[in-house]
mmCIF file of C-alpha atoms in Angstrom:
data_model
loop_
_atom_site.group_PDB
_atom_site.id
_atom_site.type_symbol
_atom_site.label_atom_id
_atom_site.label_comp_id
_atom_site.label_asym_id
_atom_site.label_seq_id
_atom_site.Cartn_x
_atom_site.Cartn_y
_atom_site.Cartn_z
ATOM 1 C CA ALA A 1 -19.010 6.583 9.367
ATOM 2 C CA GLY A 2 -19.751 8.060 12.743
ATOM 3 C CA PRO A 3 -23.278 8.947 13.857
ATOM 4 C CA LEU A 4 -24.892 12.256 13.052
ATOM 5 C CA SER A 5 -24.409 14.803 15.810
ATOM 6 C CA ALA A 6 -25.863 18.255 16.246
ATOM 7 C CA GLY A 7 -23.467 21.100 15.476
ATOM 8 C CA GLN A 8 -22.479 23.404 18.293
ATOM 9 C CA ILE A 9 -23.157 26.564 16.286
ATOM 10 C CA ASP A 10 -26.674 27.367 15.044
ATOM 11 C CA TYR A 11 -27.642 23.795 15.928
ATOM 12 C CA GLU A 12 -31.211 24.210 14.649
ATOM 13 C CA ARG A 13 -29.935 24.666 11.075
ATOM 14 C CA ARG A 14 -26.736 22.679 10.980
ATOM 15 C CA VAL A 15 -25.558 19.147 11.783
ATOM 16 C CA ARG A 16 -22.190 17.529 11.400
ATOM 17 C CA ILE A 17 -21.491 14.241 9.651
ATOM 18 C CA ILE A 18 -18.278 12.440 10.609
ATOM 19 C CA VAL A 19 -16.585 10.338 7.910
ATOM 20 C CA ASP A 20 -13.597 8.073 8.580
ATOM 21 C CA GLU A 21 -13.418 6.091 5.339
ATOM 22 C CA ASP A 22 -13.955 6.792 1.647
ATOM 23 C CA GLY A 23 -17.366 5.874 0.302
ATOM 24 C CA LEU A 24 -20.862 6.857 -0.721
ATOM 25 C CA TYR A 25 -22.920 8.138 2.210
ATOM 26 C CA ARG A 26 -26.701 8.431 2.532
ATOM 27 C CA VAL A 27 -28.528 10.568 5.083
ATOM 28 C CA LEU A 28 -32.279 10.070 5.539
ATOM 29 C CA GLY A 29 -34.772 12.577 6.815
ATOM 30 C CA SER A 30 -35.404 10.143 9.657
ATOM 31 C CA ASP A 31 -31.730 10.495 10.678
ATOM 32 C CA LEU A 32 -32.295 14.206 11.203
ATOM 33 C CA GLN A 33 -35.527 13.499 13.050
ATOM 34 C CA GLY A 34 -33.546 11.292 15.401
ATOM 35 C CA LEU A 35 -31.565 14.371 16.418
ATOM 36 C CA GLY A 36 -34.765 16.162 17.380
ATOM 37 C CA ILE A 37 -34.894 18.287 14.217
ATOM 38 C CA ASP A 38 -38.333 19.336 12.936
ATOM 39 C CA LEU A 39 -38.401 18.317 9.255
ATOM 40 C CA SER A 40 -41.277 20.687 8.532
ATOM 41 C CA GLN A 41 -38.863 23.572 9.074
ATOM 42 C CA ILE A 42 -36.478 22.359 6.344
ATOM 43 C CA ASN A 43 -36.875 23.386 2.718
ATOM 44 C CA PRO A 44 -34.889 20.679 0.867
ATOM 45 C CA ALA A 45 -33.983 23.190 -1.840
ATOM 46 C CA THR A 46 -31.778 24.966 0.730
ATOM 47 C CA LEU A 47 -29.838 21.879 1.849
ATOM 48 C CA ARG A 48 -26.112 22.560 1.574
ATOM 49 C CA LEU A 49 -23.111 20.367 2.408
ATOM 50 C CA THR A 50 -19.615 21.725 3.062
ATOM 51 C CA ASN A 51 -16.232 20.260 3.988
ATOM 52 C CA LYS A 52 -13.266 22.353 5.092
ATOM 53 C CA GLY A 53 -15.021 25.466 3.845
ATOM 54 C CA LYS A 54 -15.803 24.109 0.367
ATOM 55 C CA ASN A 55 -19.170 23.102 -1.060
ATOM 56 C CA VAL A 56 -19.731 19.369 -1.627
ATOM 57 C CA ALA A 57 -22.230 18.194 -4.248
ATOM 58 C CA ILE A 58 -25.191 16.173 -2.971
ATOM 59 C CA LEU A 59 -27.958 14.201 -4.646
ATOM 60 C CA VAL A 60 -31.351 14.786 -3.018
ATOM 61 C CA SER A 61 -34.197 12.345 -3.710
ATOM 62 C CA GLY A 62 -37.856 12.687 -2.745
ATOM 63 C CA ASP A 63 -37.808 16.487 -2.636
ATOM 64 C CA GLN A 64 -40.180 17.043 -5.553
ATOM 65 C CA ASP A 65 -42.942 18.039 -3.125
ATOM 66 C CA ASN A 66 -40.701 20.812 -1.706
ATOM 67 C CA ARG A 67 -40.612 19.249 1.723
ATOM 68 C CA LEU A 68 -38.286 16.881 3.539
ATOM 69 C CA ASP A 69 -39.963 13.649 4.608
ATOM 70 C CA PRO A 70 -38.489 10.906 6.832
ATOM 71 C CA GLU A 71 -37.937 8.611 3.820
ATOM 72 C CA ASP A 72 -36.275 11.313 1.679
ATOM 73 C CA ALA A 73 -32.521 10.992 1.273
ATOM 74 C CA LEU A 74 -29.409 12.898 0.333
ATOM 75 C CA GLU A 75 -26.274 11.169 -0.943
ATOM 76 C CA PHE A 76 -22.682 12.336 -1.243
ATOM 77 C CA TRP A 77 -19.171 10.990 -1.715
ATOM 78 C CA GLY A 78 -17.233 11.289 1.533
ATOM 79 C CA GLU A 79 -13.513 10.851 2.141
ATOM 80 C CA ARG A 80 -11.450 10.166 5.246
ATOM 81 C CA ASN A 81 -9.143 12.882 6.526
ATOM 82 C CA GLN A 82 -5.694 12.392 4.988
ATOM 83 C CA LYS A 83 -2.958 14.117 2.939
ATOM 84 C CA THR A 84 -3.379 17.247 5.078
ATOM 85 C CA PHE A 85 0.378 17.867 5.262
ATOM 86 C CA LEU A 86 1.576 15.680 2.376
ATOM 87 C CA GLN A 87 2.582 18.532 0.082
ATOM 88 C CA ASP A 88 4.983 20.001 2.638
ATOM 89 C CA TYR A 89 5.981 16.774 4.420
ATOM 90 C CA PRO A 90 5.916 13.888 1.896
ATOM 91 C CA ASP A 91 6.208 11.123 4.501
ATOM 92 C CA GLN A 92 3.055 12.374 6.273
ATOM 93 C CA TYR A 93 0.337 10.695 4.174
ATOM 94 C CA ALA A 94 -2.106 9.989 6.991
ATOM 95 C CA ASP A 95 -3.327 12.922 9.047
ATOM 96 C CA PRO A 96 -1.375 12.825 12.343
ATOM 97 C CA PHE A 97 -4.299 14.084 14.401
ATOM 98 C CA SER A 98 -7.400 12.261 13.161
ATOM 99 C CA ASP A 99 -8.787 10.083 10.357
ATOM 100 C CA GLU A 100 -12.183 11.693 10.906
ATOM 101 C CA ASN A 101 -13.351 14.213 8.327
ATOM 102 C CA VAL A 102 -16.183 16.573 9.283
ATOM 103 C CA TYR A 103 -18.924 17.472 6.795
ATOM 104 C CA TRP A 104 -21.473 20.141 7.716
ATOM 105 C CA LEU A 105 -25.083 19.847 6.533
ATOM 106 C CA GLN A 106 -26.920 23.184 6.645
ATOM 107 C CA TRP A 107 -30.272 24.542 5.497
ATOM 108 C CA GLY A 108 -32.246 27.751 5.450
ATOM 109 C CA GLY A 109 -29.872 29.757 3.254
ATOM 110 C CA GLY A 110 -28.904 29.550 -0.388
ATOM 111 C CA THR A 111 -28.865 26.368 -2.445
ATOM 112 C CA GLY A 112 -25.710 24.267 -2.300
ATOM 113 C CA LEU A 113 -24.081 22.169 -5.015
ATOM 114 C CA ARG A 114 -26.189 19.386 -6.512
ATOM 115 C CA MET A 115 -25.353 16.195 -8.318
ATOM 116 C CA VAL A 116 -27.455 15.616 -11.432
ATOM 117 C CA GLU A 117 -28.796 12.583 -13.236
ATOM 118 C CA GLU A 118 -26.780 11.758 -16.356
ATOM 119 C CA ASN A 119 -27.857 9.556 -19.247
ATOM 120 C CA GLY A 120 -25.695 6.441 -19.458
ATOM 121 C CA SER A 121 -27.504 4.700 -22.313
ATOM 122 C CA LEU A 122 -25.772 3.292 -25.386
ATOM 123 C CA ILE A 123 -25.514 6.095 -27.952
ATOM 124 C CA THR A 124 -23.598 4.422 -30.767
ATOM 125 C CA SER A 125 -21.969 1.074 -31.488
ATOM 126 C CA ARG A 126 -20.079 2.175 -34.590
ATOM 127 C CA PRO A 127 -16.308 1.661 -34.231
ATOM 128 C CA GLY A 128 -14.335 4.881 -34.077
ATOM 129 C CA GLU A 129 -17.204 6.893 -32.611
ATOM 130 C CA PHE A 130 -16.533 5.803 -29.035
ATOM 131 C CA ASN A 131 -13.568 4.648 -26.967
ATOM 132 C CA PRO A 132 -13.743 1.097 -25.607
ATOM 133 C CA SER A 133 -12.582 0.540 -22.052
ATOM 134 C CA LEU A 134 -10.309 -2.454 -21.498
ATOM 135 C CA LEU A 135 -8.195 -1.456 -18.493
ATOM 136 C CA TYR A 136 -7.407 1.579 -16.365
ATOM 137 C CA SER A 137 -4.647 2.883 -14.111
ATOM 138 C CA ARG A 138 -5.143 2.288 -10.402
ATOM 139 C CA THR A 139 -2.958 3.376 -7.472
ATOM 140 C CA VAL A 140 -3.102 1.405 -4.219
ATOM 141 C CA HIS A 141 -1.745 3.025 -1.053
ATOM 142 C CA VAL A 142 -0.630 0.621 1.691
ATOM 143 C CA GLU A 143 0.078 1.912 5.194
ATOM 144 C CA LYS A 144 -0.143 0.340 8.644
ATOM 145 C CA ASN A 145 0.450 2.519 11.679
ATOM 146 C CA ASP A 146 1.236 -0.309 14.100
ATOM 147 C CA HIS A 147 4.538 0.891 15.611
ATOM 148 C CA PHE A 148 5.554 4.267 17.080
ATOM 149 C CA GLU A 149 9.141 5.595 17.066
ATOM 150 C CA ARG A 150 10.179 8.877 18.665
ATOM 151 C CA LEU A 151 13.170 9.376 16.326
ATOM 152 C CA GLY A 152 14.689 11.855 18.747
ATOM 153 C CA ASP A 153 17.720 12.623 16.593
ATOM 154 C CA ALA A 154 15.613 13.719 13.618
ATOM 155 C CA ASN A 155 12.664 15.178 15.487
ATOM 156 C CA GLU A 156 14.275 17.657 17.875
ATOM 157 C CA GLU A 157 12.607 21.072 18.036
ATOM 158 C CA ARG A 158 10.116 20.147 15.299
ATOM 159 C CA LEU A 159 6.335 20.370 15.419
ATOM 160 C CA SER A 160 4.688 16.956 15.657
ATOM 161 C CA TYR A 161 2.846 17.168 12.340
ATOM 162 C CA THR A 162 6.046 17.737 10.345
ATOM 163 C CA ARG A 163 7.178 14.118 10.683
ATOM 164 C CA ASP A 164 5.333 10.800 10.549
ATOM 165 C CA LEU A 165 6.366 8.680 13.540
ATOM 166 C CA TRP A 166 4.113 5.674 12.910
ATOM 167 C CA PHE A 167 5.385 2.682 10.931
ATOM 168 C CA PHE A 168 4.556 -0.891 9.917
ATOM 169 C CA ASP A 169 6.779 -2.413 12.604
ATOM 170 C CA SER A 170 9.991 -1.941 14.588
ATOM 171 C CA GLY A 171 12.090 -2.003 11.426
ATOM 172 C CA VAL A 172 14.293 -4.063 9.124
ATOM 173 C CA ARG A 173 17.842 -4.732 10.286
ATOM 174 C CA ALA A 174 20.962 -5.532 8.262
ATOM 175 C CA VAL A 175 21.859 -8.118 7.273
ATOM 176 C CA GLY A 176 18.270 -9.256 6.749
ATOM 177 C CA LYS A 177 14.944 -8.777 5.006
ATOM 178 C CA ARG A 178 11.237 -8.490 5.759
ATOM 179 C CA GLN A 179 8.151 -9.143 3.656
ATOM 180 C CA TYR A 180 4.968 -7.056 3.590
ATOM 181 C CA PRO A 181 1.970 -8.858 2.015
ATOM 182 C CA PHE A 182 -0.831 -6.749 0.520
ATOM 183 C CA GLN A 183 -3.781 -7.122 -1.831
ATOM 184 C CA LEU A 184 -4.187 -6.090 -5.478
ATOM 185 C CA ILE A 185 -7.472 -6.484 -7.326
ATOM 186 C CA TYR A 186 -7.620 -7.859 -10.884
ATOM 187 C CA PRO A 187 -4.367 -6.647 -12.458
ATOM 188 C CA ALA A 188 -4.575 -6.729 -16.268
ATOM 189 C CA GLU A 189 -2.041 -9.469 -16.912
ATOM 190 C CA THR A 190 -1.978 -8.825 -20.676
ATOM 191 C CA SER A 191 -0.896 -5.200 -20.212
ATOM 192 C CA THR A 192 2.678 -4.344 -21.180
ATOM 193 C CA ASP A 193 2.639 -0.992 -19.375
ATOM 194 C CA PRO A 194 5.063 -0.556 -16.458
ATOM 195 C CA VAL A 195 4.098 -0.988 -12.822
ATOM 196 C CA TYR A 196 5.233 1.935 -10.673
ATOM 197 C CA VAL A 197 6.192 1.451 -7.035
ATOM 198 C CA THR A 198 7.099 4.069 -4.440
ATOM 199 C CA ALA A 199 8.149 3.191 -0.883
ATOM 200 C CA MET A 200 8.692 5.747 1.893
ATOM 201 C CA PHE A 201 11.196 4.975 4.662
ATOM 202 C CA ALA A 202 12.788 6.539 7.712
ATOM 203 C CA GLY A 203 16.146 5.653 9.184
ATOM 204 C CA LYS A 204 16.155 4.289 12.719
ATOM 205 C CA SER A 205 19.894 3.904 13.285
ATOM 206 C CA PHE A 206 22.342 6.783 12.913
ATOM 207 C CA ASN A 207 24.718 5.675 10.163
ATOM 208 C CA ALA A 208 24.354 5.268 6.379
ATOM 209 C CA HIS A 209 21.586 3.002 5.050
ATOM 210 C CA ASN A 210 21.647 0.409 2.287
ATOM 211 C CA VAL A 211 18.209 -0.825 1.217
ATOM 212 C CA MET A 212 16.794 -2.714 -1.769
ATOM 213 C CA VAL A 213 13.074 -3.048 -2.535
ATOM 214 C CA TRP A 214 11.420 -5.863 -4.502
ATOM 215 C CA LEU A 215 7.810 -6.473 -5.518
ATOM 216 C CA ASN A 216 7.127 -10.191 -5.857
ATOM 217 C CA ASN A 217 10.151 -11.268 -7.928
ATOM 218 C CA GLY A 218 10.719 -7.902 -9.600
ATOM 219 C CA PHE A 219 13.337 -5.357 -8.574
ATOM 220 C CA VAL A 220 11.988 -1.894 -7.676
ATOM 221 C CA GLY A 221 15.073 0.068 -6.662
ATOM 222 C CA ALA A 222 17.775 0.804 -4.112
ATOM 223 C CA SER A 223 18.325 3.617 -1.649
ATOM 224 C CA ALA A 224 20.418 6.659 -2.511
ATOM 225 C CA GLU A 225 23.993 6.781 -1.254
ATOM 226 C CA ASP A 226 23.372 9.989 0.715
ATOM 227 C CA TRP A 227 20.721 8.528 3.055
ATOM 228 C CA TYR A 228 21.996 8.801 6.615
ATOM 229 C CA SER A 229 20.753 8.747 10.191
ATOM 230 C CA GLN A 230 17.010 9.177 10.842
ATOM 231 C CA ASP A 231 16.211 11.123 7.689
ATOM 232 C CA THR A 232 13.425 10.014 5.355
ATOM 233 C CA SER A 233 14.054 8.386 1.999
ATOM 234 C CA ARG A 234 11.821 7.553 -0.934
ATOM 235 C CA ILE A 235 12.678 4.563 -3.138
ATOM 236 C CA SER A 236 10.862 4.522 -6.481
ATOM 237 C CA ASN A 237 11.120 3.040 -9.958
ATOM 238 C CA ARG A 238 9.418 5.969 -11.711
ATOM 239 C CA ALA A 239 12.598 6.794 -13.622
ATOM 240 C CA GLY A 240 12.988 3.329 -15.121
ATOM 241 C CA ALA A 241 10.420 0.697 -14.233
ATOM 242 C CA THR A 242 11.099 -2.860 -15.378
ATOM 243 C CA LEU A 243 8.101 -4.347 -13.567
ATOM 244 C CA ARG A 244 5.099 -5.234 -15.729
ATOM 245 C CA THR A 245 1.521 -6.075 -14.845
ATOM 246 C CA ASN A 246 2.084 -9.781 -15.489
ATOM 247 C CA ASP A 247 4.450 -9.702 -12.485
ATOM 248 C CA LEU A 248 1.391 -9.082 -10.285
ATOM 249 C CA HIS A 249 -1.324 -11.381 -8.947
ATOM 250 C CA HIS A 250 -4.995 -10.963 -8.173
ATOM 251 C CA GLY A 251 -5.060 -11.272 -4.398
ATOM 252 C CA GLU A 252 -1.896 -11.400 -2.323
ATOM 253 C CA ASN A 253 1.320 -9.749 -3.499
ATOM 254 C CA VAL A 254 4.482 -9.158 -1.472
ATOM 255 C CA LEU A 255 6.709 -6.116 -1.088
ATOM 256 C CA GLU A 256 10.114 -7.213 0.203
ATOM 257 C CA VAL A 257 12.625 -4.913 1.900
ATOM 258 C CA GLN A 258 16.174 -6.250 1.782
ATOM 259 C CA MET A 259 19.239 -4.989 3.620
ATOM 260 C CA PRO A 260 21.952 -7.026 1.921
ATOM 261 C CA GLN A 261 25.147 -5.808 3.528
ATOM 262 C CA LEU A 262 26.667 -4.129 6.553
ATOM 263 C CA THR A 263 29.854 -2.095 6.664
ATOM 264 C CA GLY A 264 32.147 -2.891 9.593
ATOM 265 C CA ASN A 265 30.522 -3.173 13.001
ATOM 266 C CA GLU A 266 27.863 -0.524 12.380
ATOM 267 C CA ILE A 267 24.147 -1.039 12.978
ATOM 268 C CA ASP A 268 21.756 -0.394 10.092
ATOM 269 C CA ILE A 269 17.994 -0.341 10.796
ATOM 270 C CA VAL A 270 15.266 1.301 8.689
ATOM 271 C CA LEU A 271 11.502 1.718 9.118
ATOM 272 C CA LEU A 272 8.877 1.265 6.386
ATOM 273 C CA ASN A 273 6.305 4.064 6.497
ATOM 274 C CA TRP A 274 4.066 3.416 3.473
ATOM 275 C CA PHE A 275 4.193 2.289 -0.136
ATOM 276 C CA GLU A 276 2.129 2.713 -3.296
ATOM 277 C CA VAL A 277 1.667 0.555 -6.384
ATOM 278 C CA THR A 278 0.276 1.949 -9.653
ATOM 279 C CA TYR A 279 -0.863 -0.705 -12.132
ATOM 280 C CA ASN A 280 -3.357 -1.374 -14.915
ATOM 281 C CA ARG A 281 -6.557 -2.971 -13.627
ATOM 282 C CA LEU A 282 -9.444 -4.745 -15.332
ATOM 283 C CA TYR A 283 -12.970 -3.332 -15.390
ATOM 284 C CA ARG A 284 -14.234 -6.089 -13.108
ATOM 285 C CA ALA A 285 -16.167 -5.613 -9.882
ATOM 286 C CA TYR A 286 -14.818 -7.078 -6.660
ATOM 287 C CA GLN A 287 -17.313 -7.846 -3.890
ATOM 288 C CA ASN A 288 -19.961 -6.088 -5.996
ATOM 289 C CA GLN A 289 -18.200 -2.745 -6.194
ATOM 290 C CA ILE A 290 -15.598 -0.977 -8.291
ATOM 291 C CA GLU A 291 -14.058 2.494 -8.321
ATOM 292 C CA PHE A 292 -12.936 3.196 -11.881
ATOM 293 C CA ARG A 293 -11.845 5.923 -14.273
ATOM 294 C CA ARG A 294 -11.162 6.485 -17.974
ATOM 295 C CA PRO A 295 -9.083 3.775 -19.669
ATOM 296 C CA SER A 296 -5.297 3.914 -19.812
ATOM 297 C CA PHE A 297 -5.343 3.661 -23.618
ATOM 298 C CA ILE A 298 -7.637 5.953 -25.634
ATOM 299 C CA PRO A 299 -7.602 4.868 -29.308
ATOM 300 C CA TYR A 300 -9.909 7.647 -30.551
ATOM 301 C CA PRO A 301 -8.883 10.885 -28.802
ATOM 302 C CA GLN A 302 -11.071 12.932 -31.144
ATOM 303 C CA THR A 303 -14.195 11.725 -29.302
ATOM 304 C CA ASP A 304 -15.059 12.168 -25.644
ATOM 305 C CA LEU A 305 -17.506 9.251 -25.709
ATOM 306 C CA PHE A 306 -16.578 6.126 -23.720
ATOM 307 C CA GLN A 307 -18.213 2.740 -23.360
ATOM 308 C CA PHE A 308 -17.534 0.956 -20.063
ATOM 309 C CA ASP A 309 -18.177 -2.794 -19.982
ATOM 310 C CA ILE A 310 -17.910 -3.852 -16.342
ATOM 311 C CA GLU A 311 -18.325 -7.477 -15.337
ATOM 312 C CA GLY A 312 -18.230 -9.406 -12.097
ATOM 313 C CA PHE A 313 -21.425 -8.271 -10.345
ATOM 314 C CA SER A 314 -23.484 -10.982 -8.656
ATOM 315 C CA ARG A 315 -26.648 -8.891 -8.220
ATOM 316 C CA PRO A 316 -28.636 -6.588 -10.541
ATOM 317 C CA ASP A 317 -29.302 -3.636 -8.192
ATOM 318 C CA ILE A 318 -26.323 -1.657 -9.513
ATOM 319 C CA GLU A 319 -25.842 2.088 -9.049
ATOM 320 C CA VAL A 320 -23.238 4.143 -10.916
ATOM 321 C CA TYR A 321 -21.971 7.571 -9.842
ATOM 322 C CA LYS A 322 -19.483 10.119 -11.086
ATOM 323 C CA LYS A 323 -17.857 11.405 -7.922
ATOM 324 C CA GLY A 324 -19.344 14.732 -6.967
ATOM 325 C CA ILE A 325 -20.939 15.222 -10.402
ATOM 326 C CA SER A 326 -23.790 12.892 -11.309
ATOM 327 C CA LYS A 327 -25.694 9.659 -10.898
ATOM 328 C CA MET A 328 -25.873 7.616 -14.085
ATOM 329 C CA VAL A 329 -29.278 6.411 -15.309
ATOM 330 C CA ASN A 330 -30.456 4.296 -18.266
ATOM 331 C CA PHE A 331 -27.307 2.172 -18.401
ATOM 332 C CA ARG A 332 -27.722 -1.420 -19.533
ATOM 333 C CA ILE A 333 -27.424 -4.497 -17.309
ATOM 334 C CA GLU A 334 -26.953 -7.878 -18.973
ATOM 335 C CA LEU A 335 -27.239 -11.247 -17.247
ATOM 336 C CA GLU A 336 -24.394 -13.651 -18.001
ATOM 337 C CA THR A 337 -24.935 -17.375 -17.597
ATOM 338 C CA ILE A 338 -21.907 -19.315 -16.387
ATOM 339 C CA GLY A 339 -21.482 -22.934 -17.413
#
């Protein structure tokens, strides 16, 4: 995250926080002091965080004395700036102008949204009264903006944000192929659920395109017959996935783009924009962190009670949050002895 900086409007009661990656952020009273702000003028009950005009929930600690001290803290879940134009322009996943997302911290008015503490203790161990959590669905987005293409034929008289012009590389050319390694964390190899893959492309040459996509040794799909010139194209196996989680590996996996044939003396070149993989993942921490959700399979839908057993931590100072809702307390930590 970028450093705190004083806002240009009403700077005595507002600062801006710049976020360029997803994560949990903590702001101390001493951070505000470092900007020359007098903490004695801040009533912590009036602290309010907004992003793009919407309130963002914060967790404030140390405010029981109704004053903001240097060691007091507020926490919030921040996200990088992306998907701004995705609904209208599906190739434009990253924001074309900036990855930086601006959050505004204000005080002196009404109370903003607050995260609460939520009890995470074991309520019942009787089968059927809670849903166990074995695996959950996870989507990984892979995108590298390492190569710029003007795509003049497809981009004439269009505003810049209506088309993504950044790609993995200079393209794949027929007849040929190119591999794109990427990481997946703890796929549930015993799961029989399908693995869904979507890959977004743009044409670079001006004729028809013929592309096949593979993930490891599994076939994903082929391009549509009506893909021509520098138009975009999405190749996906959502309609009939044959890939399964046991086709995946913890660690490096490989997406392969193949261009198996060429008609006549034409040139066929395509550009990979981004791809996504949706798979079932284990409840196992990686590098002492995990972002998880409800399990893929819910055996007892009549109850809204879930038990999450998460392994793989190497240290006991674990914190659990529901994004923008609560901080879990009273959950149980058990030490496992290996060997």
